[in-house]
PDB file of C-alpha atoms and ligand atoms in Angstrom:
ATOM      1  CA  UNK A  44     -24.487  72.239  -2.737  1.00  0.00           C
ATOM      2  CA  UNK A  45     -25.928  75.403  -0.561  1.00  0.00           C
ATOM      3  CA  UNK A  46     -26.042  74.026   3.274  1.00  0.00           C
ATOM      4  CA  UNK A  47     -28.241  76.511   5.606  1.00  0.00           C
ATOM      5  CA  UNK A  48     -27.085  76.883   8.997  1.00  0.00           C
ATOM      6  CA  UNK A  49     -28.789  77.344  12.348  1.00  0.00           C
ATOM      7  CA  UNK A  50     -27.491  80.851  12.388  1.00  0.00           C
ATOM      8  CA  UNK A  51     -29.917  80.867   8.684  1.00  0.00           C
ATOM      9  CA  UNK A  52     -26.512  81.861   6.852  1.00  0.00           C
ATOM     10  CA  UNK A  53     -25.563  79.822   4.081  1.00  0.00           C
ATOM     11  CA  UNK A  54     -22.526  77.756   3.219  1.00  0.00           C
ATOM     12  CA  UNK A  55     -21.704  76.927  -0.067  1.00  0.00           C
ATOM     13  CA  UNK A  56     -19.908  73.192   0.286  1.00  0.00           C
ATOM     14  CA  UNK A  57     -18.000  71.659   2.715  1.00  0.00           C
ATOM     15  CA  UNK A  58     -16.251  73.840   5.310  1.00  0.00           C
ATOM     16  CA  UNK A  59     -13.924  71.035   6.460  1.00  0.00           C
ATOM     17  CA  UNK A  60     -12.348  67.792   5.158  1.00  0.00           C
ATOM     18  CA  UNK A  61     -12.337  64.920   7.990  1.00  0.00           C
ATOM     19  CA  UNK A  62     -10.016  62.320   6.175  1.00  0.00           C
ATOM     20  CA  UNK A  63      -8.520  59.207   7.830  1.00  0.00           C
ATOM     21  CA  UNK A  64      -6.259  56.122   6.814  1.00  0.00           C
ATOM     22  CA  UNK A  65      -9.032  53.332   7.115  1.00  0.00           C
ATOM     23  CA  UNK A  66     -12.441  52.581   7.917  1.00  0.00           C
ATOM     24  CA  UNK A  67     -11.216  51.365  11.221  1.00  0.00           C
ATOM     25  CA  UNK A  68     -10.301  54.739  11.991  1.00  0.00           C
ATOM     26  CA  UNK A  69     -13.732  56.119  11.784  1.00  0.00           C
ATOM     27  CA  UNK A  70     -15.083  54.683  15.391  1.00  0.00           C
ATOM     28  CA  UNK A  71     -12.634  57.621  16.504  1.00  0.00           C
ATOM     29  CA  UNK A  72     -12.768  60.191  13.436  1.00  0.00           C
ATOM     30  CA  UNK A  73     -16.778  60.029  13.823  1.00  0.00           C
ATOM     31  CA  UNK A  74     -16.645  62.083  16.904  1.00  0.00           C
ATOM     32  CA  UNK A  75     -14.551  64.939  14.730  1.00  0.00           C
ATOM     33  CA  UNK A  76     -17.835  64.416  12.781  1.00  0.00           C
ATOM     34  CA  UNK A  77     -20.609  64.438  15.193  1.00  0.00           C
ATOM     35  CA  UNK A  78     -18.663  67.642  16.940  1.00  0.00           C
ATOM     36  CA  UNK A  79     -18.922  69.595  13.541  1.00  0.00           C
ATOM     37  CA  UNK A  80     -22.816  68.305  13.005  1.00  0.00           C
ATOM     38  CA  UNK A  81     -23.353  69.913  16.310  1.00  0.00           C
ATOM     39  CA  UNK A  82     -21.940  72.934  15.409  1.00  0.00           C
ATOM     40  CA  UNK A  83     -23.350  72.877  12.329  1.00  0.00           C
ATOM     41  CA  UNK A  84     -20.224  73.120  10.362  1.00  0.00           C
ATOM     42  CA  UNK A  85     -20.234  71.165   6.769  1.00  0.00           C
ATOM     43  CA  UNK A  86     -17.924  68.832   6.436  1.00  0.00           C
ATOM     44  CA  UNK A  87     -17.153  65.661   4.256  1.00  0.00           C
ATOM     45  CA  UNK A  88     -15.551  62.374   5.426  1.00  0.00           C
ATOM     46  CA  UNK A  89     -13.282  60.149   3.638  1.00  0.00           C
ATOM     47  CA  UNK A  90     -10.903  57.110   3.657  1.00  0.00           C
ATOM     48  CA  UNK A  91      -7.544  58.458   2.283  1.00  0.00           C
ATOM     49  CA  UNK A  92      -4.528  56.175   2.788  1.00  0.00           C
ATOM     50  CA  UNK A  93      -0.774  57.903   2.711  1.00  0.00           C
ATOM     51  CA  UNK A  94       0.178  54.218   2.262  1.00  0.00           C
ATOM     52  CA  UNK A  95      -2.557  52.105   0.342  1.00  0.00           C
ATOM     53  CA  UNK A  96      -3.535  55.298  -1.703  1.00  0.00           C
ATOM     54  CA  UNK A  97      -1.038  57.716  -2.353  1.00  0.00           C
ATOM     55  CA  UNK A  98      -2.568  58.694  -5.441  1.00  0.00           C
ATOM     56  CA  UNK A  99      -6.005  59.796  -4.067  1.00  0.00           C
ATOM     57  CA  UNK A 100      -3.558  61.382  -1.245  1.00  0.00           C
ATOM     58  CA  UNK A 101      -1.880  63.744  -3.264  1.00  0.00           C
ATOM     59  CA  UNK A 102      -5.207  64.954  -5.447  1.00  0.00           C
ATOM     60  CA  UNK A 103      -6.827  65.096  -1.851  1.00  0.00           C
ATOM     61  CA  UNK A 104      -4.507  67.377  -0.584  1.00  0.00           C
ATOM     62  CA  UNK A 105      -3.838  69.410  -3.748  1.00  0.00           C
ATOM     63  CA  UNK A 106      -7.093  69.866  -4.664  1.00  0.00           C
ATOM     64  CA  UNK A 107      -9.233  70.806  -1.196  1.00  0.00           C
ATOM     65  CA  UNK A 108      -8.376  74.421  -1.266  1.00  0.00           C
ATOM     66  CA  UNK A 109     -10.178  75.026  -4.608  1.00  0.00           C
ATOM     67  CA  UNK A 110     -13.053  72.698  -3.731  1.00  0.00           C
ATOM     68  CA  UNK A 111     -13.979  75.482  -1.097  1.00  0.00           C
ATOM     69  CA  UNK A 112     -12.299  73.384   2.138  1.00  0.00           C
ATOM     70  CA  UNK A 113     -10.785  75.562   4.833  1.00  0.00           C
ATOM     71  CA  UNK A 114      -9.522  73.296   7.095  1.00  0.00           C
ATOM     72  CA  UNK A 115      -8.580  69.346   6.814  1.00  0.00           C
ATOM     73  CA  UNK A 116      -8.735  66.921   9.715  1.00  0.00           C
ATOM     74  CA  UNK A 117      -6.665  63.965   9.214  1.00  0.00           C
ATOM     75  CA  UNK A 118      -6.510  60.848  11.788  1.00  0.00           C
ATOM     76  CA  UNK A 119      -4.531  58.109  11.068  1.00  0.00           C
ATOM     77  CA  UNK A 120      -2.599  55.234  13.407  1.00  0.00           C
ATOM     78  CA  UNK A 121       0.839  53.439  13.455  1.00  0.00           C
ATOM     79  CA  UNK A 122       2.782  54.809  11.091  1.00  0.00           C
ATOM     80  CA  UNK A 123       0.311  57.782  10.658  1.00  0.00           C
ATOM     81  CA  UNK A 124       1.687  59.620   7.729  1.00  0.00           C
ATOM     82  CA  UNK A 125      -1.617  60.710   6.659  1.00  0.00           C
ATOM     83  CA  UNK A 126      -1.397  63.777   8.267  1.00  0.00           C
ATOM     84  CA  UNK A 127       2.402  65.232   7.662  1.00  0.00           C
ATOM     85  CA  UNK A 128       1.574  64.325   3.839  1.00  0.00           C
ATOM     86  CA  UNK A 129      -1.591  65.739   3.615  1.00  0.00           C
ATOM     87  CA  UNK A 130       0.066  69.291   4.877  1.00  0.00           C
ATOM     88  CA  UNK A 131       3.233  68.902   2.604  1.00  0.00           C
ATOM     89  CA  UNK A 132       0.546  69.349  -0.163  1.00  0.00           C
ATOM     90  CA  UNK A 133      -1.353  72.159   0.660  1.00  0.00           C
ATOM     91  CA  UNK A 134      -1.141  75.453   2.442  1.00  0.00           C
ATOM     92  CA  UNK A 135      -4.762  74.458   4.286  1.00  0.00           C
ATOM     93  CA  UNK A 136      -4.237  73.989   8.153  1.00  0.00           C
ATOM     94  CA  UNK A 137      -4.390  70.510   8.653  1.00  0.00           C
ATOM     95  CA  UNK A 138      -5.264  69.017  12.429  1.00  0.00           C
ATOM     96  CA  UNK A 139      -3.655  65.567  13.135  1.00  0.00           C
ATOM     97  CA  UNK A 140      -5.374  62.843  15.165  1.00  0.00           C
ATOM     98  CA  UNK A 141      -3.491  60.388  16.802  1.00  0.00           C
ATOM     99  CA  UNK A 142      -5.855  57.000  16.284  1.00  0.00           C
ATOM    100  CA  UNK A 143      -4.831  54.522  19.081  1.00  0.00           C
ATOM    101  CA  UNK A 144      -2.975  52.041  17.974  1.00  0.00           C
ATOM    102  CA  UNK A 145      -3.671  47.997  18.874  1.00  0.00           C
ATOM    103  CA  UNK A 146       0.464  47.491  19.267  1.00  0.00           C
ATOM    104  CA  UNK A 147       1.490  50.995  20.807  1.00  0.00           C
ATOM    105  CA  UNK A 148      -1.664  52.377  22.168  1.00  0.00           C
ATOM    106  CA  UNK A 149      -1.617  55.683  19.591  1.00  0.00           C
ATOM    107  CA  UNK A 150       1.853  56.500  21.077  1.00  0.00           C
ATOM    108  CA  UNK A 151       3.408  55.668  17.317  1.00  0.00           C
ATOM    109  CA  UNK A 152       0.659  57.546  16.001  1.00  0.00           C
ATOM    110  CA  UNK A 153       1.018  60.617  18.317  1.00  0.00           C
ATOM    111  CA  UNK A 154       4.998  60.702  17.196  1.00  0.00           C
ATOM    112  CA  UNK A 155       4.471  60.178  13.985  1.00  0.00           C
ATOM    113  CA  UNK A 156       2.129  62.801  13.868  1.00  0.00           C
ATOM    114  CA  UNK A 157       3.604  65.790  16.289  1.00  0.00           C
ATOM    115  CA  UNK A 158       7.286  64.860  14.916  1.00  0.00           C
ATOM    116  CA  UNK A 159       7.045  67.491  11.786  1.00  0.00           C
ATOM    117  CA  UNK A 160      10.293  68.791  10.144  1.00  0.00           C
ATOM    118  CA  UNK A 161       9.993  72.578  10.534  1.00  0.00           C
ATOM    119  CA  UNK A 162       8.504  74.305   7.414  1.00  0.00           C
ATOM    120  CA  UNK A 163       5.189  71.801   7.279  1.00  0.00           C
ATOM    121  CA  UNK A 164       3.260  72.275  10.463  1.00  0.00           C
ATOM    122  CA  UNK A 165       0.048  69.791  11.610  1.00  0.00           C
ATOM    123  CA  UNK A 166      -1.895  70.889  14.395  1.00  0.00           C
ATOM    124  CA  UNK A 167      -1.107  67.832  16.867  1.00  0.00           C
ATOM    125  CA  UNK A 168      -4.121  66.909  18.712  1.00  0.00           C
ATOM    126  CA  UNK A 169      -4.517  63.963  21.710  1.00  0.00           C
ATOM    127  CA  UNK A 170      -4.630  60.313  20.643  1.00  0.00           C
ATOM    128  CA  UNK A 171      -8.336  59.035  20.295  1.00  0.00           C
ATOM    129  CA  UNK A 172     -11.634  60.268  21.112  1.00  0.00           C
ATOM    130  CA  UNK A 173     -10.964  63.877  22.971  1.00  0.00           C
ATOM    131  CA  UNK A 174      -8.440  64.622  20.433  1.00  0.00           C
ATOM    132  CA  UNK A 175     -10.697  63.955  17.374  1.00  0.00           C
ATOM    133  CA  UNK A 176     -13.534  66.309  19.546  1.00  0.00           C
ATOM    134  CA  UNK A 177     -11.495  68.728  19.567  1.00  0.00           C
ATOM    135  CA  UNK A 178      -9.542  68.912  16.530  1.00  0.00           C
ATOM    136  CA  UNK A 179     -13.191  69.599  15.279  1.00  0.00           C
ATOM    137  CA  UNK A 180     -13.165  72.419  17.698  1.00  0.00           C
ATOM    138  CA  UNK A 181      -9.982  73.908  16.900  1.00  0.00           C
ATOM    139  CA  UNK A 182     -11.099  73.777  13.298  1.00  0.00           C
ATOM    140  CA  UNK A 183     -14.461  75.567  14.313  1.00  0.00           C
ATOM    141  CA  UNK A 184     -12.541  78.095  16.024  1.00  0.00           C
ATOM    142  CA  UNK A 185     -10.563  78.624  13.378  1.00  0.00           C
ATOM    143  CA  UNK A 186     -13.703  79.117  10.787  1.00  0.00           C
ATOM    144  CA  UNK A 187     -15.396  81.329  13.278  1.00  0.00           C
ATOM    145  CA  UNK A 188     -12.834  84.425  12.277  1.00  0.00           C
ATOM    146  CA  UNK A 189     -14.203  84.423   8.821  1.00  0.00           C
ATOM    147  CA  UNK A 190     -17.714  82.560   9.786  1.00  0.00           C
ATOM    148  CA  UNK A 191     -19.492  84.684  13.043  1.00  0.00           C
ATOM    149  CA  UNK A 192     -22.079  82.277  12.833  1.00  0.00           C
ATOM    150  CA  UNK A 193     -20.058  78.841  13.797  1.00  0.00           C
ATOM    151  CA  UNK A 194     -18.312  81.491  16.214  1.00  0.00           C
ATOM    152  CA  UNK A 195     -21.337  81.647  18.004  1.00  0.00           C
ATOM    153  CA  UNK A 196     -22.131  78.434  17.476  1.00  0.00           C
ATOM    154  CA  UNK A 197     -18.638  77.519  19.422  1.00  0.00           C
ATOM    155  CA  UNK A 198     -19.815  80.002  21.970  1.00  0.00           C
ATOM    156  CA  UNK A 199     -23.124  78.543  22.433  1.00  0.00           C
ATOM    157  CA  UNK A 200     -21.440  74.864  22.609  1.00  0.00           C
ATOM    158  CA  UNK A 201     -19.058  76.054  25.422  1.00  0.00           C
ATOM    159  CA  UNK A 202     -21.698  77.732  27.481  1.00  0.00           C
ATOM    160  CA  UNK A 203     -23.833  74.334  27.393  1.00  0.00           C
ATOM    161  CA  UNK A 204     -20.761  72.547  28.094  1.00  0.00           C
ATOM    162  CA  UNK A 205     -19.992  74.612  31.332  1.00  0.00           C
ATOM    163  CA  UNK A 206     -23.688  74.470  32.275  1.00  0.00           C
ATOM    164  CA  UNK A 207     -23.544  71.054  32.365  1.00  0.00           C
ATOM    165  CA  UNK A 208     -20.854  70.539  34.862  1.00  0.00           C
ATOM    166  CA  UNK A 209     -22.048  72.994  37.048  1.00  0.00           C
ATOM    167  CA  UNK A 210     -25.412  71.042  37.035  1.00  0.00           C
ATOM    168  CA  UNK A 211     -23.618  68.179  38.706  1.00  0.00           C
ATOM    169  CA  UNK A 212     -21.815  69.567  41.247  1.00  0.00           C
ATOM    170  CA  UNK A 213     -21.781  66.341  43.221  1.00  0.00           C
ATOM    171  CA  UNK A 214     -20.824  63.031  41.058  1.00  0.00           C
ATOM    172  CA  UNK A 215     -21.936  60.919  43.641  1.00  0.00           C
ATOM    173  CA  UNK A 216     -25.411  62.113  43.017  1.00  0.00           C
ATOM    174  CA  UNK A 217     -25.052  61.628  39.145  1.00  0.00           C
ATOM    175  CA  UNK A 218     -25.418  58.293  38.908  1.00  0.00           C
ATOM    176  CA  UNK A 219     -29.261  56.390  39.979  1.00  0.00           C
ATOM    177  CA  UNK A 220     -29.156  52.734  39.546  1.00  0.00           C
ATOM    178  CA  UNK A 221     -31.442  50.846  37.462  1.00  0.00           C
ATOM    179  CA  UNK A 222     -33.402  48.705  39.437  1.00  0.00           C
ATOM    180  CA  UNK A 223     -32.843  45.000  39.413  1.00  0.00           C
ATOM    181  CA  UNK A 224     -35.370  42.862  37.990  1.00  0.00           C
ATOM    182  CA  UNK A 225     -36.114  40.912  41.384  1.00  0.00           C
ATOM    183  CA  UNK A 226     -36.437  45.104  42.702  1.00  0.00           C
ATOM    184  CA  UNK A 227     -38.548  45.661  40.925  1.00  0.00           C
ATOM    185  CA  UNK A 228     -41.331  42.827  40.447  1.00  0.00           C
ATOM    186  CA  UNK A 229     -41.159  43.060  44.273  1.00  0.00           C
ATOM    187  CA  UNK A 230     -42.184  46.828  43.804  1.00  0.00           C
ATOM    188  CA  UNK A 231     -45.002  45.518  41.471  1.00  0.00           C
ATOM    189  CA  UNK A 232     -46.693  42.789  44.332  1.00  0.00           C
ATOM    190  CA  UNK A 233     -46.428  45.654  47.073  1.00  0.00           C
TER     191      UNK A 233
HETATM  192  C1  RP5 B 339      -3.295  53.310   9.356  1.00  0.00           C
HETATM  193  O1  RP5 B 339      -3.176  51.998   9.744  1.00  0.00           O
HETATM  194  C2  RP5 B 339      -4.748  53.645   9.528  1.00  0.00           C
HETATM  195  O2  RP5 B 339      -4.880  55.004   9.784  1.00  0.00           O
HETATM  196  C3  RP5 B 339      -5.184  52.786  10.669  1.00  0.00           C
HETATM  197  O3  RP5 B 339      -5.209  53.503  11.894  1.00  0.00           O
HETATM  198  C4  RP5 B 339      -4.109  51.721  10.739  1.00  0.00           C
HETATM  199  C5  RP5 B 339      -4.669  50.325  10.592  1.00  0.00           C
HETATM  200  O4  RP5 B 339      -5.408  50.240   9.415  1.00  0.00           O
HETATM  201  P1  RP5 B 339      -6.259  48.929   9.056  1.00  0.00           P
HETATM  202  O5  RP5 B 339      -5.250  47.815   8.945  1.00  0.00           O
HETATM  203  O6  RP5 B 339      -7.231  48.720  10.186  1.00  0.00           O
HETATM  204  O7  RP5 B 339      -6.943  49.219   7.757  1.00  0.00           O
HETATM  205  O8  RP5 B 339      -2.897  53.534   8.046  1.00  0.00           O
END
């Protein structure tokens, strides 16, 4: 498969593996997702479970680097293995999300993750949400030393990102509330 850019350059296959221990995982992994989409970065998503599917794990991990993947993404929770034996089987950086947790909000998850023997690093990102954003960026930054155009596209994405905090300067401001209902048949009569 030959993806076109917005930088019009073209990217044979995926670019980066988002994988992650369950379906209930993806409410947070989808936001590695929709961060890459922006950038325009291919990716693939999958469920891989260290526990459930060990199997599939292993031929996962071993096999990305030939399948043209440069950098995997792996969120898992609880016991989040996922990650740790995802890098113990392949020289690929791998980024570790920390999926909150119903028992231990993500803290098991973070530990689990971060706690690496030295020899198999994984990129330890922040439990939930803004730690599946920006493992997707760290990945993108990575990419962009052998891919200028998702370097600009990173570029572009932090200059809009900037621009939109200095365009509310004052929170207060931000937020206009809806009208009620009574407000605004009221409005209507006058
Ligand atoms: C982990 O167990 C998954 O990564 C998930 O975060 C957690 C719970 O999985 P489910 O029981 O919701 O499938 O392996």
């Amino acid at each position: 498969m030959t993806v076109k850019t917005k930088h019009e350059s073209l990217v044979a296959g995926p670019l980066v593996g988002i994988i992650m221990g369950s379906t209930s995982d993806w409410e947070t992994m989808e936001h590695a997702a929709k961060t890459l989409s922006e950038l325009n970065v291919p990716h693939e998503t999958r469920v891989v479970s260290a526990h459930r599917t060990p199997d599939l794990l292993f031929e996962y991990a071993a096999g990305a680097e030939k399948r043209g993947i440069e950098v995997i993404i792996a969120g898992a929770g609880g016991a989040a293995h996922l990650p740790g034996m995802t890098a113990a089987k392949t020289v690929l950086p791998v980024l570790g999300v920390p999926v909150e947790s119903k028992a231990l909000k993500g803290l098991d998850s973070l530990l689990s993750i971060a706690q690496m023997p030295g020899g198999i690093p994984v990129g330890t990102l922040a439990i939930g949400k803004a730690g599946a954003i920006n493992a997707a960026l760290l990945a993108a930054a990575m990419l962009g030393a052998k891919h200028p155009q998702i370097r600009e596209a990173l570029r572009e994405f932090r200059k809009l990102q900037t621009h939109k905090v200095m365009a509310t300067p004052d929170p207060s401001n931000a937020f206009v509330p809806r009208k009620t209902k009574s407000q605004r048949k009221k409005r209507k009569r006058a």
